[in-house]
Coordinates of N, CA and C in Angstrom, one line a residue:
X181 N 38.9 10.6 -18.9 CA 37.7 10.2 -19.8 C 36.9 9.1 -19.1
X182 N 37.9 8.3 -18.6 CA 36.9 6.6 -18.0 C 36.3 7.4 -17.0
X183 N 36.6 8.5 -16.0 CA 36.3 8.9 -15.0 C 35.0 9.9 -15.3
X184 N 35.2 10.4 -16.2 CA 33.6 10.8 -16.6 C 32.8 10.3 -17.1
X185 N 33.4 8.8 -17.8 CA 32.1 8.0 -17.9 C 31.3 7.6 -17.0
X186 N 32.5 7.0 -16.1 CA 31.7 6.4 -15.0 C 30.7 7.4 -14.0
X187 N 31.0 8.9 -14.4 CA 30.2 9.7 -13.0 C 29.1 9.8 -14.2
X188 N 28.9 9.7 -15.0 CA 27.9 10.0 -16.2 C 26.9 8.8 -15.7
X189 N 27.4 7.5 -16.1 CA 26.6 6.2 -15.5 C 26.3 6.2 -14.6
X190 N 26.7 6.7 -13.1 CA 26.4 6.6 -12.0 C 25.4 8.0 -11.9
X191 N 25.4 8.8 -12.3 CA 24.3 9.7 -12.8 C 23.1 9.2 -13.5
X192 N 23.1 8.7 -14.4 CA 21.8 8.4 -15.2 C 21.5 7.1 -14.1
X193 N 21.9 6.6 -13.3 CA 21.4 5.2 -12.7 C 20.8 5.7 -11.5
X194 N 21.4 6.8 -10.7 CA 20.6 7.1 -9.6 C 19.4 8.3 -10.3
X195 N 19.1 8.8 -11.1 CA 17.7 9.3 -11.7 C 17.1 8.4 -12.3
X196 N 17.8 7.8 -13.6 CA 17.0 6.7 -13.8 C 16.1 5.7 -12.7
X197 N 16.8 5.1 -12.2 CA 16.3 3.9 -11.1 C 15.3 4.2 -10.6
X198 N 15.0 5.3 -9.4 CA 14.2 5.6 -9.4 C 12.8 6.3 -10.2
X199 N 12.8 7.0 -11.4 CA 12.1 7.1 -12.3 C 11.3 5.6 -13.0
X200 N 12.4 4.8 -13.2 CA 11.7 3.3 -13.7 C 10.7 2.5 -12.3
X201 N 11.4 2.7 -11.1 CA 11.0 2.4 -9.5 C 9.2 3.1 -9.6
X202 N 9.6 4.2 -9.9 CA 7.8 5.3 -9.4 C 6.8 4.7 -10.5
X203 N 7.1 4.4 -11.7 CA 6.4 4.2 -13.2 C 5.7 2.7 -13.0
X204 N 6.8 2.3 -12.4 CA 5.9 1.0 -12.6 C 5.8 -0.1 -11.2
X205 N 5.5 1.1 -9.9 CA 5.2 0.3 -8.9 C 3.9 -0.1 -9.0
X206 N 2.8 0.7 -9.5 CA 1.8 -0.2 -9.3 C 1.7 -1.3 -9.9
X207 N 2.3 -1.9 -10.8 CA 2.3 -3.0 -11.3 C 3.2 -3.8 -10.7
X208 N 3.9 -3.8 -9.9 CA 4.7 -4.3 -8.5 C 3.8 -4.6 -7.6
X209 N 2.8 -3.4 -7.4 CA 2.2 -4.1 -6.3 C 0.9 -4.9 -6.2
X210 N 0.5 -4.6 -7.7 CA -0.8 -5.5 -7.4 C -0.8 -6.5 -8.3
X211 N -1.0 -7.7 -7.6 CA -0.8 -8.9 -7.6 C -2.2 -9.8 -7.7
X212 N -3.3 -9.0 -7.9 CA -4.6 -9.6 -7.5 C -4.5 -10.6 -9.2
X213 N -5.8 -11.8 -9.3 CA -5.7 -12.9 -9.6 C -7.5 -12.6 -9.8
X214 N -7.6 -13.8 -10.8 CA -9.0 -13.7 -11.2 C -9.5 -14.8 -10.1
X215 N -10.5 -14.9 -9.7 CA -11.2 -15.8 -8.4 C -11.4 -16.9 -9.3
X216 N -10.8 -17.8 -8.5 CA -11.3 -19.7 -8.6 C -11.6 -20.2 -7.3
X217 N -12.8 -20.9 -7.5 CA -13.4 -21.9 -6.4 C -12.5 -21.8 -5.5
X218 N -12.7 -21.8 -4.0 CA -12.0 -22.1 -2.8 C -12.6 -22.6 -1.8
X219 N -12.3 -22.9 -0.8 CA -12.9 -23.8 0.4 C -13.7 -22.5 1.3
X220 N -13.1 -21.5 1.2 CA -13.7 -20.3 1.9 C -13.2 -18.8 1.1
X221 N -13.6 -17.8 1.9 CA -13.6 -17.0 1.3 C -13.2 -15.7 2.5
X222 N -12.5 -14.7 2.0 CA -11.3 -14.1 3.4 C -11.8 -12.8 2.7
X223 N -12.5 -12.1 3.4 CA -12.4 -10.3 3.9 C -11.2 -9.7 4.8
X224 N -10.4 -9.2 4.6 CA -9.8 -8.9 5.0 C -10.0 -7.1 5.7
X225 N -9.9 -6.9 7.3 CA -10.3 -5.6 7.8 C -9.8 -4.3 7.3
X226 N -10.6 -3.7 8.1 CA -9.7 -2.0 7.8 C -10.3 -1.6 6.0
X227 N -9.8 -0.8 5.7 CA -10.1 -0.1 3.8 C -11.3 0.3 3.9
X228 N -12.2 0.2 3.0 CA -13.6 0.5 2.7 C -14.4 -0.4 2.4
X229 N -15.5 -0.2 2.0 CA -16.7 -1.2 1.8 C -16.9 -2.1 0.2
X230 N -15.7 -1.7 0.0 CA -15.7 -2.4 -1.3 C -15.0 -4.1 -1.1
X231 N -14.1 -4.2 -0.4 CA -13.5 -5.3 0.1 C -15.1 -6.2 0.6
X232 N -15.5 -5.7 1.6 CA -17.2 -7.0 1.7 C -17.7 -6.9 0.9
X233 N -18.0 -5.9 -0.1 CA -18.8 -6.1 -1.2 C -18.7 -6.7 -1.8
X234 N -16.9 -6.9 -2.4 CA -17.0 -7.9 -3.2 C -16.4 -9.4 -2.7
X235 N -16.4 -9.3 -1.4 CA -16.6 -10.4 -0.8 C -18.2 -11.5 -0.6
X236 N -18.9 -10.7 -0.5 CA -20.2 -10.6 -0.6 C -20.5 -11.5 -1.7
X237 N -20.4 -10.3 -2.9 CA -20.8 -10.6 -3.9 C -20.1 -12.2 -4.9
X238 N -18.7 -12.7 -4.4 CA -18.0 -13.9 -4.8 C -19.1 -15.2 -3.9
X239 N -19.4 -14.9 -2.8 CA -20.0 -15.7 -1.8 C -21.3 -16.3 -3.2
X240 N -22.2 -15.3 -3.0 CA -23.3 -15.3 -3.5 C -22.7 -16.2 -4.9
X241 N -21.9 -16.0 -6.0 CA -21.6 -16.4 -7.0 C -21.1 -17.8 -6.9
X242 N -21.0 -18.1 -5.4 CA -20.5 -19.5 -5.2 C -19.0 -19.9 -5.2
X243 N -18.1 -18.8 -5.4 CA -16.8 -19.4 -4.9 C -16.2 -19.8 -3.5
X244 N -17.2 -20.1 -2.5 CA -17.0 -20.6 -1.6 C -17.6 -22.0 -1.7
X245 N -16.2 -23.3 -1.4 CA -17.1 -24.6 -1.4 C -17.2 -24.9 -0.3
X246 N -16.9 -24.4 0.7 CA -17.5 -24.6 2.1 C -18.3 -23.8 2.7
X247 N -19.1 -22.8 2.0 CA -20.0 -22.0 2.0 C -19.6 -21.0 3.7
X248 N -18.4 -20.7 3.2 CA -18.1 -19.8 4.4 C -17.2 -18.7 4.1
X249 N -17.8 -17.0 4.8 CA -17.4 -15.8 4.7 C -16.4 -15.6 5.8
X250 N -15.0 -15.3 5.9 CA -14.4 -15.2 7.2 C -14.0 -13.8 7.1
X251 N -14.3 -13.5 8.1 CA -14.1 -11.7 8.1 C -13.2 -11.6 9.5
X252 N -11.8 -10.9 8.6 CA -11.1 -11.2 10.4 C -10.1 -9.3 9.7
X253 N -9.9 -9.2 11.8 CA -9.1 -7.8 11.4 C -9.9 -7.0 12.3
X254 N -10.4 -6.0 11.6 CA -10.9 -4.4 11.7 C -12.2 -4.7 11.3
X255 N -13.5 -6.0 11.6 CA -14.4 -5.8 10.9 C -15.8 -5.4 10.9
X256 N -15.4 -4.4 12.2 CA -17.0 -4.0 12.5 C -17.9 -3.6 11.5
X257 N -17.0 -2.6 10.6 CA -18.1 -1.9 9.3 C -18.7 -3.1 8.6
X258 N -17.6 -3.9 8.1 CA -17.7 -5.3 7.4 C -19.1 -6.4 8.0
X259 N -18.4 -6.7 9.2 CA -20.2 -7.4 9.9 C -21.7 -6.4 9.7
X260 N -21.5 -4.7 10.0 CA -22.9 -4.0 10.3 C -23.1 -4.3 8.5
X261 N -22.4 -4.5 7.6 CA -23.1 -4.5 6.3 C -23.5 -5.8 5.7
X262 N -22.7 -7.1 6.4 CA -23.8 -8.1 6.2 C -24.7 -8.4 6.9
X263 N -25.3 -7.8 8.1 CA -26.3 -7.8 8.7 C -27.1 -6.7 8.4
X264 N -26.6 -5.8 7.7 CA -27.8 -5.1 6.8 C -28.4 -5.3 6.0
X265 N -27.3 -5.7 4.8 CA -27.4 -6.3 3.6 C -27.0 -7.6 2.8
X266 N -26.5 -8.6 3.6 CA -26.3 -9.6 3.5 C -27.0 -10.6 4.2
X267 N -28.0 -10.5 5.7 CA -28.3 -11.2 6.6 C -28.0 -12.8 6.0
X268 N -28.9 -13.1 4.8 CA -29.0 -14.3 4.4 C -27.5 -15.3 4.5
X269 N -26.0 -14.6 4.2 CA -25.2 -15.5 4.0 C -24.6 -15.5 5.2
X270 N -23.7 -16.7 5.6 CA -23.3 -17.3 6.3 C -21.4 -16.5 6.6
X271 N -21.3 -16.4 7.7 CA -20.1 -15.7 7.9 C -19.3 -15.8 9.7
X272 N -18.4 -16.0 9.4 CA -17.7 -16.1 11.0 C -16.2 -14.8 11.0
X273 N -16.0 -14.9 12.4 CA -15.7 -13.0 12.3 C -14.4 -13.5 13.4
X274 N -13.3 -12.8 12.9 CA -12.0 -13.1 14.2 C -11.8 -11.6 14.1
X275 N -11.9 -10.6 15.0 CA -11.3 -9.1 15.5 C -10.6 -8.9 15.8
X276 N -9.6 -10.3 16.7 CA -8.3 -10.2 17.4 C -7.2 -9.3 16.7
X277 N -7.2 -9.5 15.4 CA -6.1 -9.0 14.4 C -6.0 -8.0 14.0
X278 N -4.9 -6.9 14.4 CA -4.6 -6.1 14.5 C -3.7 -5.1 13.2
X279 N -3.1 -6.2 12.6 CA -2.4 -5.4 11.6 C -2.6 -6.7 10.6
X280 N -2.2 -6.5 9.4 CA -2.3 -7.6 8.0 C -1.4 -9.1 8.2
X281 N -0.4 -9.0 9.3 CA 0.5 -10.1 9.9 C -0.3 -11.2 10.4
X282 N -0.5 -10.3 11.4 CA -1.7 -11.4 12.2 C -3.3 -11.4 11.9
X283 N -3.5 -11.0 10.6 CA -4.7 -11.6 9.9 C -4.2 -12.9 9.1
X284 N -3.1 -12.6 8.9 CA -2.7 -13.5 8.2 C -2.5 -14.7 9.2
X285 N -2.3 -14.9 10.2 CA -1.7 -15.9 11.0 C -2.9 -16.8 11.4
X286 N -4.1 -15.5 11.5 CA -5.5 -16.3 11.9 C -6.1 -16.9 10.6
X287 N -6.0 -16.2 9.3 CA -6.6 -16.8 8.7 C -6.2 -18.7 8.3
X288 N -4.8 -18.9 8.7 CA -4.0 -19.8 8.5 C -4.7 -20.5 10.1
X289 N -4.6 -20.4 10.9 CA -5.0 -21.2 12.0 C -6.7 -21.6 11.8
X290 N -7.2 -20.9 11.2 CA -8.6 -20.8 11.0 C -9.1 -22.1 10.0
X291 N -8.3 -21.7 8.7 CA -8.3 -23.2 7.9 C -7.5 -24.4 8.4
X292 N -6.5 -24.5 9.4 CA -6.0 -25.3 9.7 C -7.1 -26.5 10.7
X293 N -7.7 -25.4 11.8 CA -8.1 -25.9 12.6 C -9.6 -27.1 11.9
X294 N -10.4 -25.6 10.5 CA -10.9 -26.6 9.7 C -10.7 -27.6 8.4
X295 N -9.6 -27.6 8.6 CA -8.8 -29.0 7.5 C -9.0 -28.1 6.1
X296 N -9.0 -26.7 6.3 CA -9.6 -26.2 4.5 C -8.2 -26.1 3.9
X297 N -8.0 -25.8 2.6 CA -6.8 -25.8 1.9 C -6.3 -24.5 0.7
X298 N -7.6 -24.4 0.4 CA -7.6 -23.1 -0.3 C -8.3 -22.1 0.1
X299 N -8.1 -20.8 0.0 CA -8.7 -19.4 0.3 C -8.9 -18.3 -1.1
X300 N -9.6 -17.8 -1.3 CA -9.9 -16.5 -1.6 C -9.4 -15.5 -1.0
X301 N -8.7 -14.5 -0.6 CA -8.3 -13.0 0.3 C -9.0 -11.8 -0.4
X302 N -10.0 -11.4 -0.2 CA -10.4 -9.8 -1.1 C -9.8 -8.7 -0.1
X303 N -8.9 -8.0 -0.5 CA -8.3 -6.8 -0.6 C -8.3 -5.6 -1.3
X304 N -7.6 -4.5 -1.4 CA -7.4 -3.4 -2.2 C -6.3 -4.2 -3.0
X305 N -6.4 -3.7 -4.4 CA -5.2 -4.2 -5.3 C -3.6 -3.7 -4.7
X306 N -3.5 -2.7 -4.7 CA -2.4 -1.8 -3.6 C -2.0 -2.7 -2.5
X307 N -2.7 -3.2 -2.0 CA -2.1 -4.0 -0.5 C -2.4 -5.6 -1.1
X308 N -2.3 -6.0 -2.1 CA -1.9 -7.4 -2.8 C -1.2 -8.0 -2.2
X309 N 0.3 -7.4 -2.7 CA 1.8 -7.4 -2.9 C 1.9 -7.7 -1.3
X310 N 2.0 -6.9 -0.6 CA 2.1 -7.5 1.0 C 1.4 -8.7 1.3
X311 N -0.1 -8.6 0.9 CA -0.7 -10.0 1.5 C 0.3 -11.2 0.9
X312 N 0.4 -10.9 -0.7 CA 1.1 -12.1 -0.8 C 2.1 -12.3 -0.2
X313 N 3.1 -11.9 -0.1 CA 4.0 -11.8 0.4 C 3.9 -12.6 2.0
X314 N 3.2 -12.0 2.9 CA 2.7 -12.5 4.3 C 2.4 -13.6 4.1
X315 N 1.7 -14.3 3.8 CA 1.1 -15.8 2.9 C 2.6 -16.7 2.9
X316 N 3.5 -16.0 1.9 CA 4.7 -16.7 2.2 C 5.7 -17.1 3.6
X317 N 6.0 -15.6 4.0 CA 6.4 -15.6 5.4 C 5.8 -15.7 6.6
X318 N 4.4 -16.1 7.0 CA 4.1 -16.0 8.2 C 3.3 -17.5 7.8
X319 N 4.0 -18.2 9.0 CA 4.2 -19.9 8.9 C 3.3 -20.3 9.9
X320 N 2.4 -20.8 10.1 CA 2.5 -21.9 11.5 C 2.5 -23.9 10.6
X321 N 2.6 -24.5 11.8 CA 2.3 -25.9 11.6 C 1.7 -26.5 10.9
X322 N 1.7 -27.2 9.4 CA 0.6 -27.6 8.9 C 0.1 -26.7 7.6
X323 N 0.6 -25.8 6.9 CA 0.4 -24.8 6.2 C 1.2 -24.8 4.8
X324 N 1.9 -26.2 4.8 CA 2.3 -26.2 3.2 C 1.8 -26.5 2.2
X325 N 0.4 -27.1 2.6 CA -0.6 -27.3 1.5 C -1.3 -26.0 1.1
X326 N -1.2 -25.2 1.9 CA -2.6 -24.2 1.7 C -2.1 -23.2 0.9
X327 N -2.7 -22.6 0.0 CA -3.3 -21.7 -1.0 C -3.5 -20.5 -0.7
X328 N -3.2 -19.7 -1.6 CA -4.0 -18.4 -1.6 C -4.1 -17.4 -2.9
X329 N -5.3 -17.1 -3.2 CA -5.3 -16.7 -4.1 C -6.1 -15.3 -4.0
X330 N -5.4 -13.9 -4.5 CA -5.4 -12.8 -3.7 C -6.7 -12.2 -4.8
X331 N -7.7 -11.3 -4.4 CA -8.8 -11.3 -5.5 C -9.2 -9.8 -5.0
X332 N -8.9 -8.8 -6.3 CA -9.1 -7.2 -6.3 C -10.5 -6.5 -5.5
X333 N -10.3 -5.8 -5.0 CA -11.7 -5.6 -4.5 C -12.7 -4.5 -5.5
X334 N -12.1 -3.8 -5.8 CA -12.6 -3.3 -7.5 C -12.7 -1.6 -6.4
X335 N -11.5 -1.1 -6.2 CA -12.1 0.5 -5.6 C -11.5 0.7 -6.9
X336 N -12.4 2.1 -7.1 CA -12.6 3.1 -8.3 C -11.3 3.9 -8.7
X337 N -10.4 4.2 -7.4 CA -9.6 5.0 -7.5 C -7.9 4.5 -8.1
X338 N -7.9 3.0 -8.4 CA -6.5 2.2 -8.7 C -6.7 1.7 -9.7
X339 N -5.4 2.3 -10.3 CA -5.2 1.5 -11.6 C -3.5 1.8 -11.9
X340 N -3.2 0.5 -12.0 CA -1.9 0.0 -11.3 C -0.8 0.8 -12.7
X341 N -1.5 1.1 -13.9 CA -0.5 1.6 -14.6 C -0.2 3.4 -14.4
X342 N -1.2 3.8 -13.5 CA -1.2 5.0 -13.9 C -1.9 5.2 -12.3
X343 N -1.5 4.9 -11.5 CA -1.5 5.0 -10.2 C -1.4 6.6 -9.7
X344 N -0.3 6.9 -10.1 CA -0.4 8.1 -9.7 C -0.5 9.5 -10.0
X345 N -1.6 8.8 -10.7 CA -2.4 10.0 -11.4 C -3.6 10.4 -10.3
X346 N -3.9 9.6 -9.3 CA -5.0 9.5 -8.1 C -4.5 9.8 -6.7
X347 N -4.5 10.5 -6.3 CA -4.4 11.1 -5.0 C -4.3 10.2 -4.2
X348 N -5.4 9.1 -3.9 CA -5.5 8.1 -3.1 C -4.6 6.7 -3.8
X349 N -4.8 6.6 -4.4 CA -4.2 5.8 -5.5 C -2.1 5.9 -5.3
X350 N -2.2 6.9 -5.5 CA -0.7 7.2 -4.8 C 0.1 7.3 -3.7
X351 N -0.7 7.7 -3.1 CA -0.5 7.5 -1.3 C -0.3 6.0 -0.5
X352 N -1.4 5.4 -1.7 CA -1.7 4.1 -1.0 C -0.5 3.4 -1.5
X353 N -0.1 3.7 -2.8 CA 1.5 2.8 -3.1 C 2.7 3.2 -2.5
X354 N 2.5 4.7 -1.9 CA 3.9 5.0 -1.4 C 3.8 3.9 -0.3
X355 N 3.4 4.0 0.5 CA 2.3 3.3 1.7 C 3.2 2.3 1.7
X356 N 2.5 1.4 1.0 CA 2.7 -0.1 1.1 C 4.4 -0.4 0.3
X357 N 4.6 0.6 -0.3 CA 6.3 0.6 -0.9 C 7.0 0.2 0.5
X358 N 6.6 1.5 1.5 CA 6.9 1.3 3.1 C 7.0 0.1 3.6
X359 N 5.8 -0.1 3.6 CA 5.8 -1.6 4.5 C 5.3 -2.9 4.0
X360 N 6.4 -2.6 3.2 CA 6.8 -4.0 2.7 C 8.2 -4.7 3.1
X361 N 8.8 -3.0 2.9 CA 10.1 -3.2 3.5 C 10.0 -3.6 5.3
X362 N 9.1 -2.7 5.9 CA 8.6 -3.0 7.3 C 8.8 -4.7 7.6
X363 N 7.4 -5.4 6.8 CA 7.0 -6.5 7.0 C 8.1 -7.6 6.9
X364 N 8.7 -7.2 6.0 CA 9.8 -8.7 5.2 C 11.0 -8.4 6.4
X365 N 10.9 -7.2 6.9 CA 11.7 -7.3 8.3 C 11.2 -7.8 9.2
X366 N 10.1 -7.3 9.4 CA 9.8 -8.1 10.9 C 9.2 -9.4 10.8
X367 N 8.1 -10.0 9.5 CA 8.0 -11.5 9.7 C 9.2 -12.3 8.9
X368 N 9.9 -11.8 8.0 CA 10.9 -12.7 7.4 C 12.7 -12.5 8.3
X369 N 12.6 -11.5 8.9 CA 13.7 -11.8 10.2 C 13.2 -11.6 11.4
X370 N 12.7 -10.9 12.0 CA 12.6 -11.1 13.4 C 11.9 -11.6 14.1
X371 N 10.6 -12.5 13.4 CA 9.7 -12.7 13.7 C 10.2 -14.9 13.9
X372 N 11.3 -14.9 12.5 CA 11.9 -16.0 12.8 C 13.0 -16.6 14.0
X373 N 13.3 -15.3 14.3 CA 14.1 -15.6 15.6 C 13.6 -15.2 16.8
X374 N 12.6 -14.7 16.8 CA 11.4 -14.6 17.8 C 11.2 -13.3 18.9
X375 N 11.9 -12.7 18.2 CA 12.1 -10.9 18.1 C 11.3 -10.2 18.0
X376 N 10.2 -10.7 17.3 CA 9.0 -9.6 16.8 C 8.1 -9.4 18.0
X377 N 7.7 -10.0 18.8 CA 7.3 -8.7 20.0 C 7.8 -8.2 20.7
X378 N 8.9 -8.2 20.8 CA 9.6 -7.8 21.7 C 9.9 -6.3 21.0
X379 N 10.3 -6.3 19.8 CA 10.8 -4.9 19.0 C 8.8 -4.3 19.1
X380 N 8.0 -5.0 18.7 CA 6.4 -4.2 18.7 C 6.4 -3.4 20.2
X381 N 6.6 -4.4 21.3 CA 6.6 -3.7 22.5 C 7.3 -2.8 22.8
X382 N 8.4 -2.5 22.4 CA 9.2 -1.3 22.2 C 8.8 -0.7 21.7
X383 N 8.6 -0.3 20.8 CA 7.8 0.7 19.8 C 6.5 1.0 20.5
X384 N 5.8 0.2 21.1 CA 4.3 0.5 22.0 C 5.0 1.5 22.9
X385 N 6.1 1.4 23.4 CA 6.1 1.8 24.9 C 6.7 3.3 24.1
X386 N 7.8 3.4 22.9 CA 8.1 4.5 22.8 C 7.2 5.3 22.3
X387 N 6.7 5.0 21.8 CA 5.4 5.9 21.6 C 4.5 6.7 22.5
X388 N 4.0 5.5 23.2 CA 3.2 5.7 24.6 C 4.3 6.9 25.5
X389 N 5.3 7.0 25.6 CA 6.6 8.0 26.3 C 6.4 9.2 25.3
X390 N 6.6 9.2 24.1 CA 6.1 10.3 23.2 C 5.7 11.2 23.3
X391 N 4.5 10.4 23.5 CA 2.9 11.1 23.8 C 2.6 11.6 25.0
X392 N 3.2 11.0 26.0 CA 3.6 11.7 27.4 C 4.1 13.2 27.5
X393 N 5.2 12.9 27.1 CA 6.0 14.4 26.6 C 5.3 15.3 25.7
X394 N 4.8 15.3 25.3 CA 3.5 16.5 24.2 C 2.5 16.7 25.5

């Protein structure tokens, strides 16, 4: 009898868990925060054009007290649309950054270098949960004071209780379910014992071999 309780429990736990896991990840992952005053203000690359817009649009409203736009990452679309449509505001651009790690690294070197202490980050609500996260684990010198406060970018397609009811909306939480796990490996272990490019460059090269063989 104990023995079919227990396969009973251990039944309802592996359907259950998962069913409570899918229901309410979007509310796991998005972490965005209403905007308060900051020393600057962070676009974050890559997504769509709703991240500068409503980067844009916080500028304009004044939550920058240092009256500065930093747009780092993937931001070519992001620059051609404040020089379309933003010319007037003020904005500085790092491209080096390649994935959301090392946006994060620059945006941290970037206020460091200018004494700032708080930030704004506009993002997709979906990719919150990582930023925050990164914010925690990716360290340099000088960065215990600093702040972050993660702010929705408003796409049409997310809504964190009912996520996946949206095509895009769902993909983008499986997504980041992924690499989160990815991330909290590579900057909260390997990146601390100083592993993380060495395993990136592996992965460059296997790939690049891959692609050879096709």
């Amino acid at each position: 009898m104990k023995t079919k309780v227990k396969v009973l429990i251990c039944a309802a736990l592996s359907v259950g868990l998962p069913v409570i896991f899918f229901f309410n990840l979007g509310k796991y992952l998005d972490v965005t925060q209403q905007p308060l005053k900051a020393d600057i203000i962070v676009c974050l690359g890559g997504g769509s054009l709703e991240r500068i817009q409503k980067a844009g649009l916080l500028y304009e409203e004044g939550y920058a007290a240092k009256d500065i736009l930093f747009l780092v990452g993937d931001a070519e679309a992001n620059m051609e649309y404040m020089r379309t449509y933003k010319p007037e505001l003020r904005f500085v651009v790092d491209l080096e950054p390649e994935n959301t790690g090392e946006e994060i690294y620059a945006i941290k070197r970037y206020m460091k270098a200018h004494g700032y202490k708080e930030a704004l980050i506009v993002t997709h609500p979906s990719h919150s949960k990582r930023v925050s996260l990164l914010t925690s684990l990716v360290s340099i010198r000088g960065d215990e004071e600093m702040r972050f406060r993660i702010v929705d970018s408003g796409v049409a397609w997310w809504n964190e209780e009912k996520y996946y009811q949206n095509e895009i909306g769902r993909h983008a939480a499986m997504s980041e379910a992924l690499k989160l796990i990815y991330n909290f490996i590579g900057y909260g272990i390997l990146d601390k014992v100083g592993l993380l490019d060495e395993v990136k460059s592996w992965v460059m090269n296997y790939r690049a071999a891959h692609e050879e063989e096709k």
